[in-house]
Each structure stands twice: as C-alpha cells, then as structure tokens.
Amino acid sequence: MNLTAEEKRIATETTRQLLSTYNDSRGNLIPVLQQVQNKLGYVPAVAMEEVAAHFNVPAVDVYGIITFYNQFRLTPPGKRQVKICMGTACHMRGAQIIQESWERRLNIKMGETTEDREYSLERVACVGCCTMAPVVLINEEVHGKITPTRVDGLIFSHQLDKQKEKEGAARDE
C-alpha cells in the first residue's frame, strides 16, 4: 500500500518527535516502535528508516523486529478493523470459511487493508464469546454466529451507513 506524501510527512515528523525523547541505546528500540505504532496505528517504512538511523542499525534489522512480533502492523488499519476469532470454538464452527468469505468479498488477505482503507482483516486467538461462535469483531463490536451470508450483510450494512453519511453531509451544506 502506497502512502501519500502527506502521510509520509506525518509519519516522519511523528517518529522524529518520539525519537527525540529516547537515547540511542538499543534497549529502547522496541519501546520506540511501540510508541510509533500507538501514534500512527502501524509502523510505515519511513518510520522504520528513521528508527534505524537513530539506533545506528540496518533498516532490515528493524523490519525483522516488526515482522517477528505480532503486535506490529506494516499497513495502516482500515476504518473498520475486522478481527476474525480463530479460537477453538470458532475454529470448530467454521472460522476458516468466514475468513475466506471476508477475503473474497473484500479482495484482500489476512493482515491487509483495502485500497480505500475502509477495511482491514486480522486474526485473533480468542475473544471469549465461545457460545456465539464463529465470532467477528468489527471495531471491537462483537458479531456472533457469523455465516458467509452474514459477512455479505455486514458489508452491505456498512455501505448503507456510508451512503446515509454522504446524504447527511450533502444536506448540511
């Protein structure tokens, strides 16, 4: 996913500001990356380069850390973050089919964000709603007993919400 010039500028400025509060001790590398993620929602390549320069390490080493730990994202999250539960109950009740439905419908794979940045897909271990399996979280809102048809319904519902927002904005002008 390509970032706009403005997004790159913001990421660079944010990262430099965070780095200014840390010395170059390598023990600070992961905490800095966590702070970048907290501020931006992900760790873009320009931030990795800034962090690498600050700690005097190759950028590929920073990339290795980011891809090793599950907590870090390489792409910006979507406005609607879809988290598919893959816990035992959800797995046994078809979570893989639900994942494939989301991927097919949105034309993205797990860990990716749609080009329009409306949706991102993630897998989570367990959300603790086993009696409602399979479960999907959309921006932390729980949706249970998900089927491929319900995936279509959730996306359609979002499209209707967007349409209403546009119409409301047009009336306000």
Coordinates of C-alpha atoms in Angstrom, one line a residue:
M1 CA 0.0 0.0 0.0
N2 CA 1.4 3.3 -1.1
L3 CA 1.4 6.3 1.3
T4 CA 0.6 9.8 0.2
A5 CA 3.3 12.5 0.6
E6 CA 1.3 13.9 3.5
E7 CA 1.2 10.5 5.2
K8 CA 4.9 10.1 4.8
R9 CA 5.5 13.6 6.2
I10 CA 3.3 12.9 9.2
A11 CA 4.9 9.6 9.9
T12 CA 8.4 11.1 9.6
E13 CA 7.6 14.0 11.9
T14 CA 5.8 11.8 14.5
T15 CA 8.7 9.3 14.5
R16 CA 11.4 12.1 14.9
Q17 CA 9.4 13.7 17.7
L18 CA 9.2 10.3 19.6
L19 CA 12.9 9.6 18.9
S20 CA 13.9 12.9 20.4
T21 CA 12.8 11.6 23.9
Y22 CA 15.0 8.5 23.6
N23 CA 18.7 8.0 23.7
D24 CA 20.3 5.6 21.1
S25 CA 20.5 2.6 23.5
R26 CA 19.3 -0.4 21.6
G27 CA 17.2 -1.4 24.6
N28 CA 14.9 1.5 23.6
L29 CA 14.3 0.1 20.1
I30 CA 11.1 -1.9 20.8
P31 CA 9.6 0.7 23.1
V32 CA 10.1 3.3 20.3
L33 CA 8.4 1.0 17.7
Q34 CA 5.5 0.5 20.1
Q35 CA 5.2 4.3 20.5
V36 CA 5.2 4.8 16.7
Q37 CA 2.5 2.1 16.4
N38 CA 0.4 3.7 19.2
K39 CA 0.6 7.1 17.5
L40 CA 0.2 6.0 13.8
G41 CA -1.7 2.7 14.1
Y42 CA 1.1 1.0 12.2
V43 CA 4.8 1.3 11.5
P44 CA 5.4 2.6 8.0
A45 CA 8.7 2.1 6.1
V46 CA 9.7 5.8 6.6
A47 CA 9.4 5.3 10.4
M48 CA 11.5 2.2 10.2
E49 CA 14.2 4.1 8.4
E50 CA 14.1 6.9 11.0
V51 CA 14.3 4.4 13.8
A52 CA 17.2 2.5 12.2
A53 CA 19.2 5.7 11.7
H54 CA 18.6 6.8 15.3
F55 CA 19.8 3.5 16.7
N56 CA 22.5 3.1 14.1
V57 CA 21.2 -0.3 12.9
P58 CA 20.4 -1.5 9.4
A59 CA 16.7 -0.9 8.4
V60 CA 16.4 -4.6 7.7
D61 CA 17.0 -5.3 11.4
V62 CA 14.2 -3.0 12.3
Y63 CA 12.0 -4.7 9.7
G64 CA 12.9 -8.1 11.2
I65 CA 11.8 -7.0 14.6
I66 CA 8.5 -5.7 13.3
T67 CA 7.7 -8.8 11.4
F68 CA 8.8 -11.1 14.3
Y69 CA 6.3 -9.6 16.8
N70 CA 2.6 -9.9 16.2
Q71 CA 1.9 -6.6 17.9
F72 CA 3.2 -4.6 15.0
R73 CA 1.4 -3.7 11.7
L74 CA 3.1 -2.8 8.5
T75 CA -0.1 -1.3 6.9
P76 CA -2.5 1.3 8.1
P77 CA -5.6 -0.2 9.7
G78 CA -8.9 0.2 8.0
K79 CA -11.6 2.4 9.3
R80 CA -13.4 -0.9 10.0
Q81 CA -11.0 -3.3 11.6
V82 CA -12.4 -6.8 11.2
K83 CA -10.9 -9.3 13.6
I84 CA -11.8 -12.9 13.0
C85 CA -11.7 -15.2 16.0
M86 CA -9.7 -18.4 15.5
G87 CA -10.1 -19.8 19.0
T88 CA -11.0 -23.5 19.3
A89 CA -14.8 -23.0 19.4
C90 CA -14.7 -20.6 16.4
H91 CA -12.3 -22.8 14.5
M92 CA -14.5 -25.9 15.0
R93 CA -17.6 -23.9 13.8
G94 CA -16.1 -22.7 10.6
A95 CA -13.9 -19.6 11.3
Q96 CA -11.7 -20.5 8.3
I97 CA -14.8 -20.3 6.0
I98 CA -15.7 -17.0 7.5
Q99 CA -12.1 -15.7 6.9
E100 CA -12.3 -16.9 3.3
S101 CA -15.6 -15.1 2.9
W102 CA -14.2 -11.8 4.1
E103 CA -11.0 -12.2 2.0
R104 CA -13.1 -13.0 -1.1
R105 CA -15.6 -10.2 -0.6
L106 CA -13.0 -7.5 0.2
N107 CA -10.4 -8.8 -2.2
I108 CA -7.7 -8.7 0.5
K109 CA -5.8 -11.3 2.5
M110 CA -5.4 -11.5 6.3
G111 CA -3.2 -8.7 7.6
E112 CA -4.1 -6.4 4.6
T113 CA -6.1 -3.3 4.2
T114 CA -8.4 -2.4 1.3
E115 CA -7.1 0.2 -1.1
D116 CA -9.9 2.6 0.0
R117 CA -8.8 1.9 3.6
E118 CA -12.3 1.1 4.7
Y119 CA -11.5 -2.4 5.9
S120 CA -8.5 -4.4 7.4
L121 CA -8.5 -8.0 8.3
E122 CA -6.8 -9.6 11.3
R123 CA -6.9 -13.0 13.0
V124 CA -7.2 -13.1 16.8
A125 CA -6.7 -16.1 19.1
C126 CA -9.9 -15.9 21.1
V127 CA -12.4 -13.1 22.0
G128 CA -14.1 -15.1 24.8
C129 CA -17.5 -15.3 23.2
C130 CA -17.4 -19.1 22.5
T131 CA -21.1 -19.6 22.8
M132 CA -21.6 -17.2 19.8
A133 CA -19.0 -19.0 17.6
P134 CA -17.9 -18.2 15.0
V135 CA -17.3 -14.6 16.1
V136 CA -16.0 -11.5 14.3
L137 CA -15.2 -8.2 15.9
I138 CA -15.7 -5.0 13.8
N139 CA -14.0 -2.1 15.6
E140 CA -14.4 -4.1 18.8
E141 CA -18.2 -4.6 18.3
V142 CA -18.9 -8.4 18.6
H143 CA -20.9 -10.1 15.9
G144 CA -21.7 -13.8 16.6
K145 CA -22.9 -16.8 14.7
I146 CA -21.3 -15.5 11.6
T147 CA -22.0 -17.2 8.2
P148 CA -20.8 -16.2 4.7
T149 CA -24.3 -14.6 4.2
R150 CA -23.9 -12.6 7.3
V151 CA -20.5 -11.4 6.1
D152 CA -22.3 -10.0 3.0
G153 CA -24.9 -8.4 5.2
L154 CA -22.3 -6.7 7.4
I155 CA -20.6 -5.2 4.4
F156 CA -23.9 -4.2 2.9
S157 CA -24.9 -2.5 6.2
H158 CA -21.7 -0.6 6.2
Q159 CA -22.3 0.6 2.6
L160 CA -25.7 1.8 3.6
D161 CA -24.3 3.7 6.6
K162 CA -21.7 5.4 4.3
Q163 CA -24.5 6.4 1.9
K164 CA -26.5 7.9 4.7
E165 CA -23.5 9.8 5.9
K166 CA -22.9 11.2 2.5
E167 CA -26.5 12.2 2.1
G168 CA -26.5 13.9 5.6
A169 CA -23.3 15.8 4.7
A170 CA -24.9 17.0 1.4
R171 CA -28.0 18.2 3.3
D172 CA -25.8 20.1 5.8
E173 CA -24.1 22.1 3.0

